Tab-separated table of C-alpha atoms in Angstrom:
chain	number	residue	atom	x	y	z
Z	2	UNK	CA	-26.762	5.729	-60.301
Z	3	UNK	CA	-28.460	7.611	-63.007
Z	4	UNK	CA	-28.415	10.966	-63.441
Z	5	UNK	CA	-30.290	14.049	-65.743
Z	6	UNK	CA	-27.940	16.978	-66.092
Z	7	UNK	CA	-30.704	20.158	-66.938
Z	8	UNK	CA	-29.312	23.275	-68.481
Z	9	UNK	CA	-29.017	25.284	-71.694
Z	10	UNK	CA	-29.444	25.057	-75.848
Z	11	UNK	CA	-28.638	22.159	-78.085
Z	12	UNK	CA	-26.299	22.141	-79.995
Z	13	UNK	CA	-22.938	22.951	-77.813
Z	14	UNK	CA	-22.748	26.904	-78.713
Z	15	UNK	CA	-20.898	27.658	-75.197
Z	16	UNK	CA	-18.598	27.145	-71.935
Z	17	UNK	CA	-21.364	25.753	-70.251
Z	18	UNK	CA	-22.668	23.264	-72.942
Z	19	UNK	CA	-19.633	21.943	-73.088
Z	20	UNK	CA	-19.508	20.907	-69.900
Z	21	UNK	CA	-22.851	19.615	-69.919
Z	22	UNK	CA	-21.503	17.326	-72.996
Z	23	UNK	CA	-18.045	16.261	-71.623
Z	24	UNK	CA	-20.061	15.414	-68.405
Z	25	UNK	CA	-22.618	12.991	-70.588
Z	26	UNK	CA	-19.851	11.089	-72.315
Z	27	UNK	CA	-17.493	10.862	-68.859
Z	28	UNK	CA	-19.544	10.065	-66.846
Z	29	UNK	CA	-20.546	6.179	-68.246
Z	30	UNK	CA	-16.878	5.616	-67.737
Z	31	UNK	CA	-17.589	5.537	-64.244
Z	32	UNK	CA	-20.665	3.630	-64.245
Z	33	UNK	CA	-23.207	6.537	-64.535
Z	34	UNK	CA	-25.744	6.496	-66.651
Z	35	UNK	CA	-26.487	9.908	-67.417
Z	36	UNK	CA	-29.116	11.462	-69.832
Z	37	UNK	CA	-29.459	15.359	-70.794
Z	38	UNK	CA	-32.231	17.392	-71.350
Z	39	UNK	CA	-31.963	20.837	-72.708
Z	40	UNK	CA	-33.615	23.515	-75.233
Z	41	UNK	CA	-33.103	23.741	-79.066
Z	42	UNK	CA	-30.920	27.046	-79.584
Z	43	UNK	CA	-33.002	28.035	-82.571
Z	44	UNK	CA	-36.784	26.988	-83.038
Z	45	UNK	CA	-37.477	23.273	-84.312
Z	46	UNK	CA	-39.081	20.316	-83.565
Z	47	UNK	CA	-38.619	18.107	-80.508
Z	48	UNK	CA	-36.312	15.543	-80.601
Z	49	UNK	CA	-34.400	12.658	-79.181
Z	50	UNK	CA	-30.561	11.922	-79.851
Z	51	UNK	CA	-29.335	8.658	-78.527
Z	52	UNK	CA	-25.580	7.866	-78.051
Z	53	UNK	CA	-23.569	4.971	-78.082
Z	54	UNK	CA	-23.121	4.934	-74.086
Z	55	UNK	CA	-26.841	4.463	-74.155
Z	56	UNK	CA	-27.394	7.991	-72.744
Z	57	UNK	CA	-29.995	10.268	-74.304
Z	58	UNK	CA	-30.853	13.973	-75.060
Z	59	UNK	CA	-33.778	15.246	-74.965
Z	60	UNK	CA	-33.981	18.569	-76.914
Z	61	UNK	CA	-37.463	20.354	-76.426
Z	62	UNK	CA	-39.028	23.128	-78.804
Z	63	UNK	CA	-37.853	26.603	-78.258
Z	64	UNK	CA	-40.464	28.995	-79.016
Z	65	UNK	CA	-37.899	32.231	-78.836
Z	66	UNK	CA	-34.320	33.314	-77.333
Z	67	UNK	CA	-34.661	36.591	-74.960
Z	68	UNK	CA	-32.867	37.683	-72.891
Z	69	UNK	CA	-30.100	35.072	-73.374
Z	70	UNK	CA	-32.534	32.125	-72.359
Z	71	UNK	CA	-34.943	30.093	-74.007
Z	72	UNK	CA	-38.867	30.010	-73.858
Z	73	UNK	CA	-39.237	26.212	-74.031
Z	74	UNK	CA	-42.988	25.272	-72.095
Z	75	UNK	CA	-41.966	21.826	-73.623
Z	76	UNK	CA	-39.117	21.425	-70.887
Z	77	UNK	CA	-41.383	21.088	-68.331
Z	78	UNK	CA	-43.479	18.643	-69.586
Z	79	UNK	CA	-40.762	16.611	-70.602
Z	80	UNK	CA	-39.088	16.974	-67.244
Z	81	UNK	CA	-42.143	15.801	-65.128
Z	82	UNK	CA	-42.580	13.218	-67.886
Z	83	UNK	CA	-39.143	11.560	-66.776
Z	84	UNK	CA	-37.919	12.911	-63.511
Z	85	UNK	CA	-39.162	9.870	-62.128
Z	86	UNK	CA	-36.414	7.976	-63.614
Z	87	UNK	CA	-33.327	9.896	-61.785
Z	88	UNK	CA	-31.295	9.513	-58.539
Z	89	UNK	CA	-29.885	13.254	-59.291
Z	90	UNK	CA	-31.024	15.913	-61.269
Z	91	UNK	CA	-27.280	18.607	-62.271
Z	92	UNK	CA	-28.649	21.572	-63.343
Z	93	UNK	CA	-26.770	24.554	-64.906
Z	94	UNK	CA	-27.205	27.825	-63.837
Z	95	UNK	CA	-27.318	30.924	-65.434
Z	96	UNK	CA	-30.313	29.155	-67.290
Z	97	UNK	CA	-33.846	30.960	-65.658
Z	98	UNK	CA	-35.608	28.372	-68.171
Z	99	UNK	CA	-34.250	25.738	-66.851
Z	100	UNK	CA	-34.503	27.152	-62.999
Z	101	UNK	CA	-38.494	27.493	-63.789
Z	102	UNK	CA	-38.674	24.362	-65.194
Z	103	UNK	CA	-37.279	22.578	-62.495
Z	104	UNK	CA	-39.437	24.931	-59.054
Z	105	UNK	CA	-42.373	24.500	-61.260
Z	106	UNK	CA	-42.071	20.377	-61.860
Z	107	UNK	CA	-42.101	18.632	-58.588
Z	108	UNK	CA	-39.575	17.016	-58.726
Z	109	UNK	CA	-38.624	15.727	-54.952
Z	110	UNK	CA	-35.339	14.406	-55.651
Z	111	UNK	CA	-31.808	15.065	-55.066
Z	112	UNK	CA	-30.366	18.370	-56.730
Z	113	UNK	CA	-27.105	20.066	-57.879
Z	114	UNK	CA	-26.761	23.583	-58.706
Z	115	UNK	CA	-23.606	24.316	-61.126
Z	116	UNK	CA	-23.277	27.779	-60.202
Z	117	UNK	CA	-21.188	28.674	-63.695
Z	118	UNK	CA	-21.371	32.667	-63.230
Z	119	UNK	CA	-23.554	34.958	-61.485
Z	120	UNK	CA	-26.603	36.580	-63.449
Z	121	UNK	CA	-24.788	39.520	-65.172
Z	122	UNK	CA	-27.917	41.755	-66.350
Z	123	UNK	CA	-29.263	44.961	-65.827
Z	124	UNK	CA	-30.698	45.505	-62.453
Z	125	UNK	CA	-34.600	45.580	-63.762
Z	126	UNK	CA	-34.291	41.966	-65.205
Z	127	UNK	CA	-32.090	40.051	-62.519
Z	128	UNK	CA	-35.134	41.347	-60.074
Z	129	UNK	CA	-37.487	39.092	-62.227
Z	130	UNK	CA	-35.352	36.177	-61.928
Z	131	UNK	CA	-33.976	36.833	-58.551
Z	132	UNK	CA	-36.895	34.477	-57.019
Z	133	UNK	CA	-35.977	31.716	-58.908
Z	134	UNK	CA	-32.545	32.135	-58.151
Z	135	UNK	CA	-33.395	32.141	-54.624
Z	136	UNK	CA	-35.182	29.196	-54.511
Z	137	UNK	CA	-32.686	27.094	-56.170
Z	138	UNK	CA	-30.332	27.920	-53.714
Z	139	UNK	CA	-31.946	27.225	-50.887
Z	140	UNK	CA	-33.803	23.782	-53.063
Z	141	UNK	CA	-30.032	22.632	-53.688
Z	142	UNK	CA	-28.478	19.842	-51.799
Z	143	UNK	CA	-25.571	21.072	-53.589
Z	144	UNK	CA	-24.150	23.909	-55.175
Z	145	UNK	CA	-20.888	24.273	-57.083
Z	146	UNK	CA	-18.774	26.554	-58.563
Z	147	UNK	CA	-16.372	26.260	-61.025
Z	148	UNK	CA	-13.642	27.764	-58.641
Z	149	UNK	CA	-13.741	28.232	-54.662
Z	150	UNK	CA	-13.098	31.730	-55.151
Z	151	UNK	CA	-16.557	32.331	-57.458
Z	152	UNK	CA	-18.692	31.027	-55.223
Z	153	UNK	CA	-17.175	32.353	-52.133
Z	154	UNK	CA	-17.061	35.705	-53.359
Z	155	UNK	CA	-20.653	35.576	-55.185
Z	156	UNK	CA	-22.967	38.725	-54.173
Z	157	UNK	CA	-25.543	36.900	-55.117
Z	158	UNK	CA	-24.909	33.288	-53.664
Z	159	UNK	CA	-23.870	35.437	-50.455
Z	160	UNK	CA	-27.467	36.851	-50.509
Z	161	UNK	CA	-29.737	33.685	-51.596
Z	162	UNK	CA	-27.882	30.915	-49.614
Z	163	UNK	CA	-28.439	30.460	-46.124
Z	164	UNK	CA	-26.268	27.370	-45.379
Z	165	UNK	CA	-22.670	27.875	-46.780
Z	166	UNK	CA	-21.568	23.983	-45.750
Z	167	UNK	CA	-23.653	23.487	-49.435
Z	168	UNK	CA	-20.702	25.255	-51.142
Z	169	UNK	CA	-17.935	22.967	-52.975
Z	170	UNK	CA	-16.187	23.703	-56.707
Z	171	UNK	CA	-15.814	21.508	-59.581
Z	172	UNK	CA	-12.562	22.906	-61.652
Z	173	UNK	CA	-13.354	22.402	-65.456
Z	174	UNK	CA	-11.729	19.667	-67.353
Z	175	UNK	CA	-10.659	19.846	-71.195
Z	176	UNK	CA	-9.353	16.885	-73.088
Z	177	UNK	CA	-5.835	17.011	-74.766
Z	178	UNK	CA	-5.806	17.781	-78.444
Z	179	UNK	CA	-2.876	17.043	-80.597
Z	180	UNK	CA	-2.199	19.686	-82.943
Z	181	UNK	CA	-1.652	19.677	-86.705
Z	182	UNK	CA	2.360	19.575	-86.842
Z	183	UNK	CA	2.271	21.353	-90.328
Z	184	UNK	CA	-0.059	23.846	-89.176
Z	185	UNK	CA	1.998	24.672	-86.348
Z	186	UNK	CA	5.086	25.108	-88.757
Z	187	UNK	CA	3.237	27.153	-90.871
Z	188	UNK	CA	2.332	29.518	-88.125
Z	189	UNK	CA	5.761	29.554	-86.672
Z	190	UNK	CA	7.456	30.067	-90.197
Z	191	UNK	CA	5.008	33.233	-91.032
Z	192	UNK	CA	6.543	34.911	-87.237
Z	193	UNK	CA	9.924	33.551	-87.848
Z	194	UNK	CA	11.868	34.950	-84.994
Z	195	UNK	CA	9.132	36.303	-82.564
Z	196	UNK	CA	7.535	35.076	-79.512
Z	197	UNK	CA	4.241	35.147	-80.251
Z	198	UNK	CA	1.980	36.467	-77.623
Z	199	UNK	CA	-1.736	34.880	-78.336
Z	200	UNK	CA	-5.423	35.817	-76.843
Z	201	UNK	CA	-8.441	33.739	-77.913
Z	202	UNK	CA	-11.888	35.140	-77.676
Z	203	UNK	CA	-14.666	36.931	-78.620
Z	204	UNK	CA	-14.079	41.686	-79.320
Z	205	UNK	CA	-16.579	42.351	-76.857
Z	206	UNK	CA	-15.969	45.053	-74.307
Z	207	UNK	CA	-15.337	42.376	-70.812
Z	208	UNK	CA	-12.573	40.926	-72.668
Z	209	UNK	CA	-10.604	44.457	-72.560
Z	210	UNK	CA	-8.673	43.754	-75.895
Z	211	UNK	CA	-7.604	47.579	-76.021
Z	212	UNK	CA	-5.780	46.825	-72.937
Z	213	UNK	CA	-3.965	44.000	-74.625
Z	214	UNK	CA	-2.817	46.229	-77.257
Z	215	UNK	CA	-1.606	48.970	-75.114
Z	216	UNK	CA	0.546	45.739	-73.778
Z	217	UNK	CA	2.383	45.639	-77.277
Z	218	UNK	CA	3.544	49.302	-77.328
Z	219	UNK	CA	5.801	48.679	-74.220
Z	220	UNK	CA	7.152	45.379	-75.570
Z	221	UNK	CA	10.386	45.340	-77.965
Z	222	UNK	CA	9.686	44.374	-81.699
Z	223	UNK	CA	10.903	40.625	-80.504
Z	224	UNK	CA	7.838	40.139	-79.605
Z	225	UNK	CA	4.201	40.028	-82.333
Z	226	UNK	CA	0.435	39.610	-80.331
Z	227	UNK	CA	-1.908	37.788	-82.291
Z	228	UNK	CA	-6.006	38.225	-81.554
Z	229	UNK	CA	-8.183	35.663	-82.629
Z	230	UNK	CA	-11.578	35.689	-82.363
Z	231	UNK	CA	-14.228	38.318	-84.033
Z	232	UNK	CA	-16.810	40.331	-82.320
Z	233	UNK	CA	-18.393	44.043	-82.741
Z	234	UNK	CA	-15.281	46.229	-81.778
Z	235	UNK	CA	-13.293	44.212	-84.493
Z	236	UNK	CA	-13.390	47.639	-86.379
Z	237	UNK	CA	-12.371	49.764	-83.263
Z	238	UNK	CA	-9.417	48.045	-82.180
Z	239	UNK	CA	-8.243	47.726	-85.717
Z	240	UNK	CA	-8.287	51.230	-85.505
Z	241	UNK	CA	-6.559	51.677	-82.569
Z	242	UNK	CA	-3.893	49.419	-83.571
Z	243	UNK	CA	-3.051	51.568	-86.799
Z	244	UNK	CA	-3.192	55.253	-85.018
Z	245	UNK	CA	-0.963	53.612	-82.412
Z	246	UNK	CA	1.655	52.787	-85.031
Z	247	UNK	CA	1.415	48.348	-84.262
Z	248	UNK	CA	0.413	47.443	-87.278
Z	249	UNK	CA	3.585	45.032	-87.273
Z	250	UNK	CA	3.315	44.112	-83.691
Z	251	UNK	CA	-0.460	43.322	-83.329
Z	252	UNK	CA	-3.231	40.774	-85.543
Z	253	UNK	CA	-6.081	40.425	-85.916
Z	254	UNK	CA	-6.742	36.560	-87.033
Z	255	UNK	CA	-10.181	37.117	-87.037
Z	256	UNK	CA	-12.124	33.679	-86.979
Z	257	UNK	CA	-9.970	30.249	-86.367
Z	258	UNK	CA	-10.909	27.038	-86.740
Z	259	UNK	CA	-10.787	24.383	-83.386
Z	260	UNK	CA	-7.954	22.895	-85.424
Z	261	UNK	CA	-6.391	26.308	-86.400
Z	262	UNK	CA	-6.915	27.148	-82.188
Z	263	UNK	CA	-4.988	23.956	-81.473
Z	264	UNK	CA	-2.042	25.092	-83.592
Z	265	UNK	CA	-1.715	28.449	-82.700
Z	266	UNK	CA	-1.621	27.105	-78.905
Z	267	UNK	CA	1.020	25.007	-79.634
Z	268	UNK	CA	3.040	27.287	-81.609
Z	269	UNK	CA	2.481	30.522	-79.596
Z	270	UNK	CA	5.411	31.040	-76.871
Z	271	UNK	CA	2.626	32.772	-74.291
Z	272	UNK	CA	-1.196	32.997	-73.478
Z	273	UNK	CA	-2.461	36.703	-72.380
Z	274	UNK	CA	-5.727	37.388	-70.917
Z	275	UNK	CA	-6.985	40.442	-70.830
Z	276	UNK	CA	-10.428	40.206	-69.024
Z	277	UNK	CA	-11.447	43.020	-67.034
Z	278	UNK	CA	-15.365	42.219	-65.729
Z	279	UNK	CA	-15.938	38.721	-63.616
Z	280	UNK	CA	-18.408	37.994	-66.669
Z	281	UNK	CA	-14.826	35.892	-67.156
Z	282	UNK	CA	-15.719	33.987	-64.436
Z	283	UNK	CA	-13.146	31.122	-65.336
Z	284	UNK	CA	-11.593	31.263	-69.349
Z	285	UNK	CA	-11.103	27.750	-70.247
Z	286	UNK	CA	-9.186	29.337	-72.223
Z	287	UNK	CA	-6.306	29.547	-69.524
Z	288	UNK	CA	-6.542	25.872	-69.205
Z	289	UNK	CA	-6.487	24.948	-72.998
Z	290	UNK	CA	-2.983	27.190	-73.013
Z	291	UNK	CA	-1.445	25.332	-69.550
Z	292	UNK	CA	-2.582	22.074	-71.818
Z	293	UNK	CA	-0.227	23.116	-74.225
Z	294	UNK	CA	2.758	23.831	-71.474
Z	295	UNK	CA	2.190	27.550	-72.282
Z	296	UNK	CA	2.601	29.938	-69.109
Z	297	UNK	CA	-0.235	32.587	-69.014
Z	298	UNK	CA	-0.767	35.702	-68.092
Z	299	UNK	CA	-4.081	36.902	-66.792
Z	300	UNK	CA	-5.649	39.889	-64.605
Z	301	UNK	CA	-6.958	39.857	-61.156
Z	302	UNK	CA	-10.580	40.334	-61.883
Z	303	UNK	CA	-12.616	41.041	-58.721
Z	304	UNK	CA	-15.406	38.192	-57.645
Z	305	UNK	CA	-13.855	35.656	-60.679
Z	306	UNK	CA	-11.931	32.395	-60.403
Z	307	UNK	CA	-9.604	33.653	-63.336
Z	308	UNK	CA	-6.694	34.493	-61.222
Z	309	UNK	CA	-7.394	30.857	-59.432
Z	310	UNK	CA	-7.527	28.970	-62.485
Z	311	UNK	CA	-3.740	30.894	-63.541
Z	312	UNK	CA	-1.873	30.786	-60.289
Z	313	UNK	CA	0.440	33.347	-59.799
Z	314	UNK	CA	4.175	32.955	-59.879
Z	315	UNK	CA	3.000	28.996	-60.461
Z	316	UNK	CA	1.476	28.697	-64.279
Z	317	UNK	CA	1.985	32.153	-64.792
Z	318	UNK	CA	1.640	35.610	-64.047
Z	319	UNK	CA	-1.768	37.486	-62.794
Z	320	UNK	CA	-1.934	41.600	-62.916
Z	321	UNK	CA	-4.107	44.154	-62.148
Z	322	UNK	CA	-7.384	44.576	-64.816
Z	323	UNK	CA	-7.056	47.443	-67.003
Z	324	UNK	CA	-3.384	48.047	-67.374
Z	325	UNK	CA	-1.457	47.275	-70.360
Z	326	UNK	CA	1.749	47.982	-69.195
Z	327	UNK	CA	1.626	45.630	-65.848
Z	328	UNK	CA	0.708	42.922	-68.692
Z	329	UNK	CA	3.822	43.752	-70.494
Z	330	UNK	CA	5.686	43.348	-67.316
Z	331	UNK	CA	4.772	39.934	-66.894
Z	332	UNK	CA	5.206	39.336	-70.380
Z	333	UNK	CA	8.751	40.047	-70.026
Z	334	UNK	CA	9.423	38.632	-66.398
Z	335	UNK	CA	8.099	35.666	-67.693
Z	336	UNK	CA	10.699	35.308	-70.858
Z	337	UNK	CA	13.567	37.227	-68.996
Z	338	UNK	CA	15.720	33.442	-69.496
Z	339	UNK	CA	15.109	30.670	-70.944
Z	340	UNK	CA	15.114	28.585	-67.314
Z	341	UNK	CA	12.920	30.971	-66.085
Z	342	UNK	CA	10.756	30.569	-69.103
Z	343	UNK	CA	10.644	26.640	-69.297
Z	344	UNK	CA	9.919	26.784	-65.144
Z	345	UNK	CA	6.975	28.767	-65.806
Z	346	UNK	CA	6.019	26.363	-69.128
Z	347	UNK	CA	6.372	23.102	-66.724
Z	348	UNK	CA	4.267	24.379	-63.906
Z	349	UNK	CA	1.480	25.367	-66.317
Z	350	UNK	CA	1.019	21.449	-67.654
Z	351	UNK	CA	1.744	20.596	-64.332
Z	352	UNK	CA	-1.114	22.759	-63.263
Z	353	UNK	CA	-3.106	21.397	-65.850
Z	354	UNK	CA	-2.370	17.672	-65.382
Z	355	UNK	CA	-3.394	17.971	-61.870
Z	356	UNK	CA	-6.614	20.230	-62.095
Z	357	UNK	CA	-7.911	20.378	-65.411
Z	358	UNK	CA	-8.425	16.795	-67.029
Z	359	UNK	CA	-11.323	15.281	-68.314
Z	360	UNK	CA	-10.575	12.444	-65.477
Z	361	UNK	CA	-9.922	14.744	-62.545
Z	362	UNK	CA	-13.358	16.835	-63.593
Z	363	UNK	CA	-15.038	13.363	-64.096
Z	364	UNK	CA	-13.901	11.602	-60.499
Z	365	UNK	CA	-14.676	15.029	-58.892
Z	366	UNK	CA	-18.125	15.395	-59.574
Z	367	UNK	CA	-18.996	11.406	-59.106
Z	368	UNK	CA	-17.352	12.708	-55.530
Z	369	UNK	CA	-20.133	15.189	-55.430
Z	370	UNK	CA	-23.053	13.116	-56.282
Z	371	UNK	CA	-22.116	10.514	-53.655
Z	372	UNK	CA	-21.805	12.745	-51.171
Z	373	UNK	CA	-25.544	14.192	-52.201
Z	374	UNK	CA	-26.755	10.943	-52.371
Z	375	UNK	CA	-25.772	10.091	-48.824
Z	376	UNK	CA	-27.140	12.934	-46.977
């Protein structure tokens, strides 16, 4: 079987490049030959990167980024140039480049649609793309979401697909990482005596980070909350965490290295998500945590798999959006004993182990191209 996964910019910048990549390198495991062709994130010439699982990526010229895509006329010539040469085409979606690029090839094959997260842009715009959209839905011998509960709940799968017996899910897989055992001494040593209480992401407004600080003023000074990740309300919530007196009890880490984020998971006694919009449509983030046997604690965000991906009273706890002292709750439900705690800590990597591997991701979407290639 060989295989072209289509989706977004070169190099891995995001979620969904990342699971384009995994994909490429899993997927020879199993016999696969797979081959990727995507946009260059900034502009630059074409180019070819082969790998040592003779797969190749084919990165076409961007012209310019708008709009969060790319305006790459190179795709498509590259596309009908090779889509010849595939049983299956996987492509990514959002990505209205690459949804152009593939109505406007004719290609006649077999297709996928990874259905990642709903088009979240004003109304004016998602009417622009909304034919694409619509046609690669109803084109799609397939289309997947990252949880059942995305999909299923999708206003705008709900409105473009006719026939629902397309819809399956492919949960995201994450290798383990082994953390830096001085690192993670280091960390613990500078909090000596608190449970640590850690979100990862970037200060933009979906992530409701003021919520998560609101969280720390009903907690007891056991307990410190650590934010890493930078973004443009950095300033704000600094702000917010000085005029509400948690200067001790809340940081912000600002940037962290993947070998700093692999340390502070390990060393952190809880993961807290504080999402409020379903552009959180899954937080790998979640799963990195369970990786680490951490228990989480997420919200219930309407139309997202987040509260899926953290089950509740399983690998964690999952609470209303937009209320900082329901997250403290769990928080403290959560570490009320040290059974209770290590219960929680067990399911999560149990969770994980049985979900969220690089082999269960891997063996679940060879699954889904058989079953496309036999219809």
């Amino acid at each position: 079987m060989k295989v072209l996964q289509l989706g977004k910019f070169y190099p891995v910048r995001g979620g969904v490049e990342k699971v384009m990549e995994l994909l490429r390198d899993t997927l020879p495991t199993r016999g696969i030959d797979c081959d990727l062709l995507c946009s260059s994130y900034d502009a630059g010439p074409y180019k070819e990167v082969a790998h040592i699982d003779g797969g190749t990526t084919f990165i076409s010229k961007t012209l310019f980024r708008k709009f969060g895509t790319t305006f790459s006329p190179q795709l498509l010539s590259k596309l009908r140039e090779i889509q010849g040469h595939y049983d299956l085409i996987h492509i990514h979606h959002p990505d209205p480049m690459a949804g152009w690029v593939l109505k406007h090839s004719g290609y006649q094959g077999k297709v996928v649609l990874h259905w990642h997260s709903d088009v979240l842009v004003r109304p004016w715009l998602y009417k622009m793309y909304q034919p694409i959209e619509d046609w690669l839905l109803q084109r799609a011998d397939k289309v997947v979401g990252t949880t059942p509960i995305y999909v299923a709940e999708s206003p705008q799968v709900a409105r473009g697909l006719r026939d629902r017996s397309k819809l399956t899910y492919l949960p995201i897989g994450i290798p383990d990482k082994h953390p830096n055992a001085e690192l993670v001494q280091k960390i613990q040593a500078k909090y000596q005596g608190k449970r640590l209480l850690l979100t990862i992401g970037r200060l933009v407004p979906y992530k409701g980070i003021e919520y998560l600080i609101d969280m720390a003023s009903h907690l007891s000074d056991d307990y410190v909350v650590l934010i890493a990740g930078r973004g443009p309300l950095e300033q704000k919530l600094q702000q917010q965490i000085e005029a509400e007196g948690l200067t001790n009890k809340v940081k912000l880490l600002g940037f962290i290295s993947d070998e700093e984020k692999v340390a502070y998971l390990e060393a952190c006694h809880l993961f807290v998500l504080s999402s409020i919009t379903k552009n959180e449509a899954f937080a790998i983030v979640q799963v990195e945590a369970m990786s680490h046997r951490k228990p989480v604690v997420s919200t219930q965000i309407p139309e997202s798999g987040v509260a899926w991906v953290n089950k509740d009273h399983d690998s964690g706890r999952t609470v209303p959006v937009r209320d900082g002292e329901a997250l403290a709750r769990a928080v403290e439900e959560i570490c009320s004993s040290e059974a209770g705690y290590h219960a929680y800590a067990d399911r999560a990597r149990a969770r994980f182990e049985s979900l969220f591997t690089i082999d269960a991701m891997t063996d679940r979407c060879v699954e889904i191209y058989q079953e496309v290639l036999k219809q």
